[in-house]
Short mmCIF file of C-alpha atoms in Angstrom, two decimals:
data_model
loop_
_atom_site.label_atom_id
_atom_site.label_comp_id
_atom_site.label_asym_id
_atom_site.label_seq_id
_atom_site.Cartn_x
_atom_site.Cartn_y
_atom_site.Cartn_z
CA MET A 2 143.97 67.37 17.05
CA LYS A 3 145.78 64.00 16.45
CA GLN A 4 145.24 60.68 17.30
CA ILE A 5 145.51 57.06 16.45
CA ARG A 6 142.42 54.53 16.24
CA LYS A 7 141.58 51.93 14.92
CA ALA A 8 140.49 51.94 10.86
CA VAL A 9 137.20 51.21 9.90
CA LYS A 10 135.26 50.47 6.60
CA ALA A 11 134.01 54.52 6.40
CA ASP A 12 137.47 55.54 6.64
CA PHE A 13 138.16 53.83 3.30
CA GLU A 14 137.57 57.53 1.05
CA ASP A 15 139.94 59.42 3.43
CA ALA A 16 142.19 56.58 3.15
CA TYR A 17 142.60 56.63 0.17
CA ASN A 18 144.10 60.08 -0.17
CA VAL A 19 147.08 58.84 1.69
CA LEU A 20 147.62 55.47 0.02
CA LYS A 21 147.52 57.32 -3.33
CA LEU A 22 151.22 58.79 -2.27
CA PHE A 23 152.10 55.34 -3.12
CA ASN A 24 151.31 55.97 -6.55
CA HIS A 25 151.67 52.50 -7.52
CA PRO A 26 150.89 52.50 -11.66
CA LYS A 27 149.05 48.82 -11.39
CA ILE A 28 147.63 49.62 -8.19
CA LYS A 29 144.13 51.07 -8.68
CA LYS A 30 141.61 52.41 -6.36
CA GLU A 31 139.21 49.51 -6.40
CA ASP A 32 142.25 47.14 -5.30
CA TRP A 33 143.09 49.36 -2.51
CA LYS A 34 139.37 48.93 -1.09
CA ARG A 35 139.79 45.16 -1.11
CA ILE A 36 141.71 46.12 2.09
CA PHE A 37 139.19 47.73 3.66
CA THR A 38 136.50 44.59 3.06
CA ASP A 39 135.98 41.42 4.91
CA TYR A 40 137.05 38.49 2.57
CA TRP A 41 138.52 35.77 5.19
CA GLU A 42 136.50 34.87 8.18
CA LYS A 43 138.36 36.67 11.60
CA ASN A 44 137.50 38.04 14.82
CA GLU A 45 138.36 41.70 14.59
CA LYS A 46 136.46 44.00 13.00
CA TYR A 47 138.80 46.59 12.02
CA TYR A 48 141.37 46.76 9.00
CA GLY A 49 144.84 48.62 10.70
CA TYR A 50 144.88 51.69 12.10
CA VAL A 51 144.68 55.29 10.98
CA LEU A 52 146.51 58.24 12.42
CA GLU A 53 143.93 61.62 11.87
CA ASP A 54 144.87 65.11 12.90
CA ASN A 55 141.76 67.52 13.04
CA ASN A 56 139.72 64.82 11.93
CA LYS A 57 141.59 64.35 8.55
CA ILE A 58 143.55 60.84 7.74
CA VAL A 59 147.05 62.02 7.93
CA GLY A 60 148.23 57.92 8.47
CA PHE A 61 147.57 54.54 7.41
CA ALA A 62 148.74 51.34 8.56
CA GLY A 63 146.59 48.50 6.74
CA ALA A 64 146.46 45.08 8.82
CA VAL A 65 144.87 41.63 6.99
CA PHE A 66 143.59 39.33 10.09
CA SER A 67 143.54 35.28 9.96
CA GLU A 68 142.71 32.29 11.58
CA ARG A 69 144.56 29.39 10.58
CA VAL A 70 144.66 25.84 11.61
CA ILE A 71 148.20 24.49 11.18
CA ASN A 72 148.90 20.77 12.61
CA ASP A 73 145.72 20.97 14.06
CA ARG A 74 146.45 23.99 16.07
CA GLU A 75 144.64 27.18 15.62
CA TYR A 76 146.76 30.47 15.01
CA LYS A 77 146.09 34.33 14.37
CA PHE A 78 148.05 36.39 11.61
CA CYS A 79 148.25 39.66 10.84
CA ASN A 80 149.78 40.40 7.83
CA LEU A 81 150.67 44.44 7.46
CA THR A 82 150.38 46.41 4.63
CA SER A 83 150.12 49.52 2.80
CA ILE A 84 151.94 51.27 6.04
CA ILE A 85 152.08 55.22 4.93
CA VAL A 86 152.17 58.44 6.66
CA ARG A 87 152.17 61.91 5.14
CA LYS A 88 156.01 63.20 5.49
CA GLU A 89 155.19 66.23 7.71
CA TYR A 90 154.01 63.41 10.20
CA ARG A 91 156.50 60.90 10.35
CA ASN A 92 157.37 61.97 13.52
CA GLN A 93 154.06 59.70 14.49
CA SER A 94 154.35 56.67 12.37
CA LEU A 95 155.66 54.56 15.76
CA ALA A 96 153.14 55.54 17.51
CA MET A 97 150.68 54.30 14.80
CA LEU A 98 152.42 50.95 14.65
CA TYR A 99 152.97 50.31 17.72
CA PRO A 100 149.27 48.54 18.39
CA LEU A 101 149.81 46.41 15.88
CA LEU A 102 153.50 45.49 16.49
CA THR A 103 153.24 44.42 19.79
CA MET A 104 149.81 41.90 19.46
CA PRO A 105 150.45 39.22 21.53
CA GLY A 106 149.30 35.50 20.13
CA TYR A 107 149.77 36.90 16.70
CA THR A 108 152.20 35.75 14.18
CA ILE A 109 153.04 39.06 12.13
CA THR A 110 154.01 39.34 8.92
CA VAL A 111 155.31 42.26 6.50
CA LEU A 112 156.17 41.60 2.99
CA GLY A 113 158.49 43.57 0.90
CA PRO A 114 158.71 46.71 3.46
CA ALA A 115 160.98 49.81 2.61
CA LYS A 116 164.24 49.00 2.62
CA GLU A 117 164.87 51.38 5.62
CA THR A 118 162.33 50.19 7.69
CA VAL A 119 163.70 46.69 7.69
CA PRO A 120 166.09 48.07 11.32
CA ILE A 121 162.59 49.30 12.60
CA TYR A 122 160.94 46.07 12.02
CA MET A 123 163.98 43.19 13.40
CA LYS A 124 164.47 45.72 16.29
CA THR A 125 161.36 44.95 17.62
CA GLY A 126 161.77 41.52 17.17
CA PHE A 127 160.91 40.17 13.97
CA LYS A 128 163.12 37.99 11.61
CA ILE A 129 163.68 37.41 8.01
CA MET A 130 161.80 35.00 5.89
CA ASN A 131 163.02 32.68 3.56
CA THR A 132 161.91 33.95 0.35
CA ASN A 133 164.63 31.64 -2.05
CA ILE A 134 162.33 30.32 -4.72
CA ARG A 135 163.13 26.85 -5.85
CA ILE A 136 163.04 26.55 -9.25
CA ILE A 137 161.71 22.52 -10.41
CA LEU A 138 163.05 21.69 -13.50
CA PRO A 139 160.77 18.62 -15.44
CA LYS A 140 162.36 15.14 -15.30
CA PHE A 141 160.87 12.54 -17.84
CA ARG A 142 161.16 9.64 -15.86
CA LEU A 143 157.87 9.97 -13.87
CA ASN A 144 156.93 7.47 -11.07
CA TYR A 145 154.54 4.97 -12.95
CA ARG A 146 154.15 2.44 -9.37
CA ASN A 147 151.94 4.84 -7.77
CA LYS A 148 151.16 7.06 -10.37
CA PRO A 149 149.09 10.51 -8.96
CA LYS A 150 146.08 11.58 -10.34
CA VAL A 151 146.41 15.62 -10.30
CA VAL A 152 142.85 16.57 -10.12
CA PHE A 153 142.31 20.54 -11.55
CA ASN A 154 138.17 20.07 -11.72
CA LEU A 155 137.10 22.33 -8.63
CA LEU A 156 133.71 19.96 -8.06
CA GLU A 157 135.77 17.15 -7.99
CA ILE A 158 138.58 18.53 -5.40
CA VAL A 159 135.71 20.22 -2.86
CA LYS A 160 135.29 16.56 -2.57
CA LEU A 161 138.94 15.25 -1.71
CA LEU A 162 139.57 18.25 0.71
CA ASN A 163 139.87 18.17 4.86
CA SER A 164 137.68 20.90 6.71
CA GLU A 165 141.27 23.10 6.85
CA GLU A 166 141.92 23.15 3.32
CA ARG A 167 138.03 23.37 1.83
CA LYS A 168 137.80 27.04 4.33
CA ILE A 169 141.64 27.64 2.22
CA LEU A 170 139.78 27.26 -1.45
CA ASP A 171 136.61 28.61 0.07
CA ASP A 172 138.55 31.71 0.77
CA HIS A 173 140.52 32.15 -2.20
CA ILE A 174 137.95 31.24 -4.69
CA ASN A 175 138.05 34.62 -5.87
CA PHE A 176 141.11 35.66 -6.31
CA ASN A 177 143.49 35.55 -9.07
CA CYS A 178 144.99 31.91 -8.17
CA LYS A 179 144.90 28.01 -9.37
CA HIS A 180 143.62 25.00 -7.10
CA ILE A 181 145.58 21.81 -7.66
CA LEU A 182 144.95 18.07 -5.60
CA VAL A 183 147.46 15.24 -6.29
CA LYS A 184 145.19 12.30 -5.48
CA SER A 185 147.49 9.31 -4.77
CA ASN A 186 146.61 5.80 -3.09
CA ILE A 187 148.98 7.34 -0.16
CA GLY A 188 147.72 10.51 0.26
CA ASN A 189 146.62 13.81 -1.15
CA CYS A 190 148.03 16.98 -1.45
CA TYR A 191 146.10 19.99 -2.26
CA MET A 192 148.37 23.02 -3.72
CA VAL A 193 147.37 26.73 -4.61
CA ALA A 194 149.30 28.12 -7.08
CA VAL A 195 149.34 31.26 -9.44
CA LYS A 196 150.11 31.62 -12.92
CA TYR A 197 152.40 34.56 -14.09
CA LEU A 198 154.39 35.81 -16.67
CA ARG A 199 157.72 37.06 -16.16
CA LYS A 200 160.50 38.02 -19.63
CA ASN A 201 158.02 36.43 -21.93
CA PHE A 202 157.95 32.96 -19.96
CA SER A 203 154.86 31.51 -18.25
CA PHE A 204 155.42 29.90 -14.26
CA ILE A 205 153.44 28.23 -12.16
CA HIS A 206 154.35 29.29 -8.38
CA ILE A 207 153.04 27.27 -5.85
CA ILE A 208 152.33 28.68 -2.83
CA TYR A 209 150.72 26.37 -0.88
CA ILE A 210 151.15 23.01 0.00
CA SER A 211 148.99 20.53 2.43
CA ASN A 212 151.17 18.17 2.06
CA LYS A 213 155.26 18.38 2.00
CA PHE A 214 155.45 14.37 2.08
CA ILE A 215 153.31 13.71 -1.07
CA PHE A 216 154.24 16.99 -2.88
CA SER A 217 158.00 15.60 -2.98
CA LYS A 218 157.18 11.72 -3.88
CA PHE A 219 155.04 12.80 -7.04
CA ILE A 220 156.76 16.13 -7.85
CA ASN A 221 157.82 14.94 -11.62
CA ASN A 222 154.45 13.87 -12.33
CA VAL A 223 152.84 17.08 -10.60
CA CYS A 224 155.36 18.87 -12.33
CA MET A 225 154.91 17.58 -15.84
CA LYS A 226 151.10 17.33 -15.71
CA LEU A 227 151.12 21.60 -14.51
CA MET A 228 153.40 22.26 -17.58
CA LEU A 229 150.83 20.41 -19.98
CA ARG A 230 147.50 22.02 -18.23
CA TYR A 231 148.93 25.80 -18.18
CA ASN A 232 151.56 25.71 -20.78
CA ILE A 233 154.12 27.17 -18.39
CA ILE A 234 158.22 26.82 -18.56
CA GLY A 235 158.81 25.97 -15.02
CA VAL A 236 157.31 25.31 -11.99
CA LEU A 237 158.69 27.62 -8.31
CA ILE A 238 157.57 26.75 -5.10
CA ASP A 239 158.39 28.85 -1.99
CA ASP A 240 161.82 26.94 -0.46
CA ARG A 241 160.60 27.39 3.24
CA LEU A 242 158.01 25.28 2.26
CA THR A 243 159.42 22.53 1.36
CA ARG A 244 161.96 22.34 3.91
CA GLY A 245 163.76 18.95 5.02
CA LYS A 246 162.60 17.36 1.64
CA ASN A 247 164.39 16.47 -1.38
CA ILE A 248 163.12 17.80 -4.59
CA PRO A 249 165.25 16.11 -7.09
CA LEU A 250 166.31 18.31 -10.46
CA SER A 251 165.53 21.57 -8.83
CA PHE A 252 167.81 24.37 -7.68
CA CYS A 253 167.46 27.17 -5.36
CA TYR A 254 166.93 31.20 -6.68
CA LYS A 255 167.94 33.50 -4.23
CA GLN A 256 165.66 37.07 -4.46
CA LYS A 257 167.84 39.79 -3.90
CA ASN A 258 165.49 42.48 -3.55
CA ASN A 259 162.50 40.86 -1.72
CA VAL A 260 162.68 40.66 2.01
CA ASN A 261 159.97 39.40 4.02
CA LEU A 262 159.96 39.38 7.23
CA TYR A 263 157.89 37.70 10.25
CA LYS A 264 157.14 37.71 13.89
CA SER A 265 155.92 34.38 15.98
CA SER A 266 156.45 33.46 19.38
CA THR A 267 154.68 29.87 17.82
CA LEU A 268 155.51 29.24 14.32
CA THR A 269 158.60 28.95 12.05
CA ASP A 270 158.72 30.74 8.63
CA SER A 271 158.29 26.83 7.16
CA HIS A 272 154.81 27.27 8.69
CA ILE A 273 154.14 30.91 6.89
CA ASP A 274 152.87 31.08 3.46
CA LEU A 275 151.53 33.94 1.20
CA LEU A 276 147.97 32.89 1.62
CA TYR A 277 145.66 35.66 3.26
CA THR A 278 147.98 38.16 2.65
CA GLU A 279 148.43 41.56 0.64
CA TYR A 280 149.34 39.44 -2.41
CA PHE A 281 146.02 38.38 -3.00
CA LEU A 282 144.23 41.86 -1.98
CA LEU A 283 146.69 44.03 -4.22
CA ASP A 284 147.24 41.18 -6.33
CA HIS A 285 150.89 41.47 -6.05
CA PHE A 286 151.52 38.19 -8.20
CA SER A 287 150.27 40.11 -11.58
CA SER A 288 152.36 43.03 -10.34
CA MET B 7 175.36 59.91 39.04
CA GLU B 8 171.94 61.16 37.61
CA LYS B 9 173.38 64.53 35.54
CA LEU B 10 176.03 62.16 34.31
CA ILE B 11 173.73 59.40 32.86
CA GLU B 12 171.09 62.51 31.86
CA GLU B 13 174.19 64.42 30.45
CA ARG B 14 175.42 61.06 27.95
CA MET B 15 171.89 60.95 27.30
CA ARG B 16 171.43 64.19 25.86
CA GLU B 17 174.61 63.63 24.08
CA VAL B 18 173.07 60.67 22.37
CA ILE B 19 170.15 62.20 21.25
CA SER B 20 171.90 65.16 20.11
CA ALA B 21 174.28 62.77 17.73
CA VAL B 22 171.06 61.05 16.80
CA PHE B 23 169.15 63.55 15.71
CA ASN B 24 171.99 66.14 14.27
CA ILE B 25 170.99 69.10 16.97
CA PRO B 26 173.44 70.63 19.34
CA VAL B 27 173.36 69.82 23.29
CA ASN B 28 172.51 72.87 24.82
CA GLU B 29 169.05 73.23 22.09
CA ILE B 30 168.28 69.94 23.84
CA ARG B 31 165.71 70.85 26.43
CA THR B 32 163.49 69.12 29.07
CA ASP B 33 160.37 69.09 26.96
CA ALA B 34 162.48 67.77 23.83
CA SER B 35 159.67 65.10 22.04
CA SER B 36 159.01 63.31 18.74
CA ASP B 37 156.39 66.29 18.32
CA ASN B 38 159.43 69.02 18.53
CA ILE B 39 162.23 67.47 17.01
CA GLU B 40 161.21 67.96 13.38
CA SER B 41 163.97 65.04 12.38
CA TRP B 42 162.51 62.63 14.80
CA ASP B 43 161.22 59.89 12.87
CA SER B 44 160.65 56.05 12.97
CA LEU B 45 163.91 55.54 11.52
CA LYS B 46 165.79 57.67 13.62
CA HIS B 47 164.06 56.86 16.71
CA MET B 48 165.34 53.32 16.21
CA ASN B 49 168.90 54.63 16.14
CA MET B 50 168.47 56.35 19.10
CA VAL B 51 167.12 53.07 20.84
CA SER B 52 169.94 51.38 19.64
CA ALA B 53 172.48 54.51 21.02
CA LEU B 54 171.04 54.66 24.22
CA GLU B 55 171.29 50.51 24.34
CA GLU B 56 175.15 51.05 23.48
CA GLU B 57 175.87 53.54 25.77
CA PHE B 58 174.55 52.38 28.95
CA LEU B 59 174.77 48.55 28.05
CA ILE B 60 170.88 47.86 28.15
CA GLU B 61 168.50 46.42 26.36
CA PHE B 62 164.47 47.59 25.96
CA ASP B 63 161.73 45.56 25.40
CA ASP B 64 159.31 46.08 23.04
CA LYS B 65 157.08 48.23 25.01
CA GLU B 66 159.84 50.50 25.88
CA ILE B 67 161.03 51.09 22.55
CA PHE B 68 157.82 52.64 21.84
CA GLU B 69 157.72 54.84 24.96
CA LEU B 70 160.99 56.56 24.17
CA LEU B 71 159.47 59.52 22.92
CA ASN B 72 160.18 62.41 24.94
CA TYR B 73 163.07 63.59 27.20
CA GLU B 74 161.27 62.67 30.42
CA LEU B 75 160.24 59.33 29.73
CA ILE B 76 163.63 58.09 27.85
CA LYS B 77 165.43 59.23 31.23
CA THR B 78 162.69 57.84 33.69
CA ILE B 79 163.54 54.53 31.38
CA VAL B 80 167.05 54.77 31.29
CA LEU B 81 167.55 55.57 35.02
CA GLU B 82 165.43 52.49 35.70
CA LYS B 83 167.29 49.89 33.81
CA ILE B 84 170.62 51.00 34.69
CA GLU B 85 169.49 51.15 38.65
CA ASN B 86 168.08 47.73 37.98
#
């Protein structure tokens, strides 16, 4: 008998038999297990939905829940991940997704869905997220007047964060990312970034900034410091995060093959970063 | 009127799932039409919207999983 129910921790081994069908060369069993692990504080005590037939899991839709404070308001997020159904049960996949796609009060994200599923999400109110990447080139004329300090030492950073930023740092400390703080006499900007290699070149990709104004004001100083510190050739940032700010000496790169979707009645994509998502759990940054 | 609407509805289902109109029974559903996957489902939703100039909300989109429900919802929409 077929049934759809919430996925619990004990489902992992059975769900893994379905997740294996992804046949992803870089995602191992222990990586998939992270979807069933509580890394972040949340109200929901489940990990998505499973489709069962005669007590055997034949489909899985993962959900990574998180709660964030943005502009002093609390928001609930759900990142849908690892949606897979055995071929013979494909007619049930929508029923399995239904409770997740219609959760009220949530900002729901789907990162890199299969091309053919995009119309399904669009039909249920999802929008395409701007995934353009801004590439910031080094500029040697630095801002010496209000020269900021770029802090890399975690102990020092922790002392300078507000509670919201501290939560982000604590929640991502065990993942493969860098924490950086720009300290200036007009304010601070906390950043989370990942370093990665593409075609033998190293980059830093900034995926969270707490203060657009400080970031754009001191971008040249920050870039130089990051390049020297991490031995990289370029600094990248998700373009939507700097919307409305002029980033000098930079250009936009359109990611043609990467579609991210979101559905929210309260937020726009400029508020949506990749923190608290499968990108961390499945380490997409290095794959 | 109801008969005519049902006829047009059957034609839409037939075209989307690629099955002859006379094979669409009143117990047709995602359980017994083999080609009924999520993508085809959404195609059917869009085709019904176009055919009857109606719009389904999120909840209805996921409810249109069998012949009787499709008929009920479509008729309800047209009447309103």
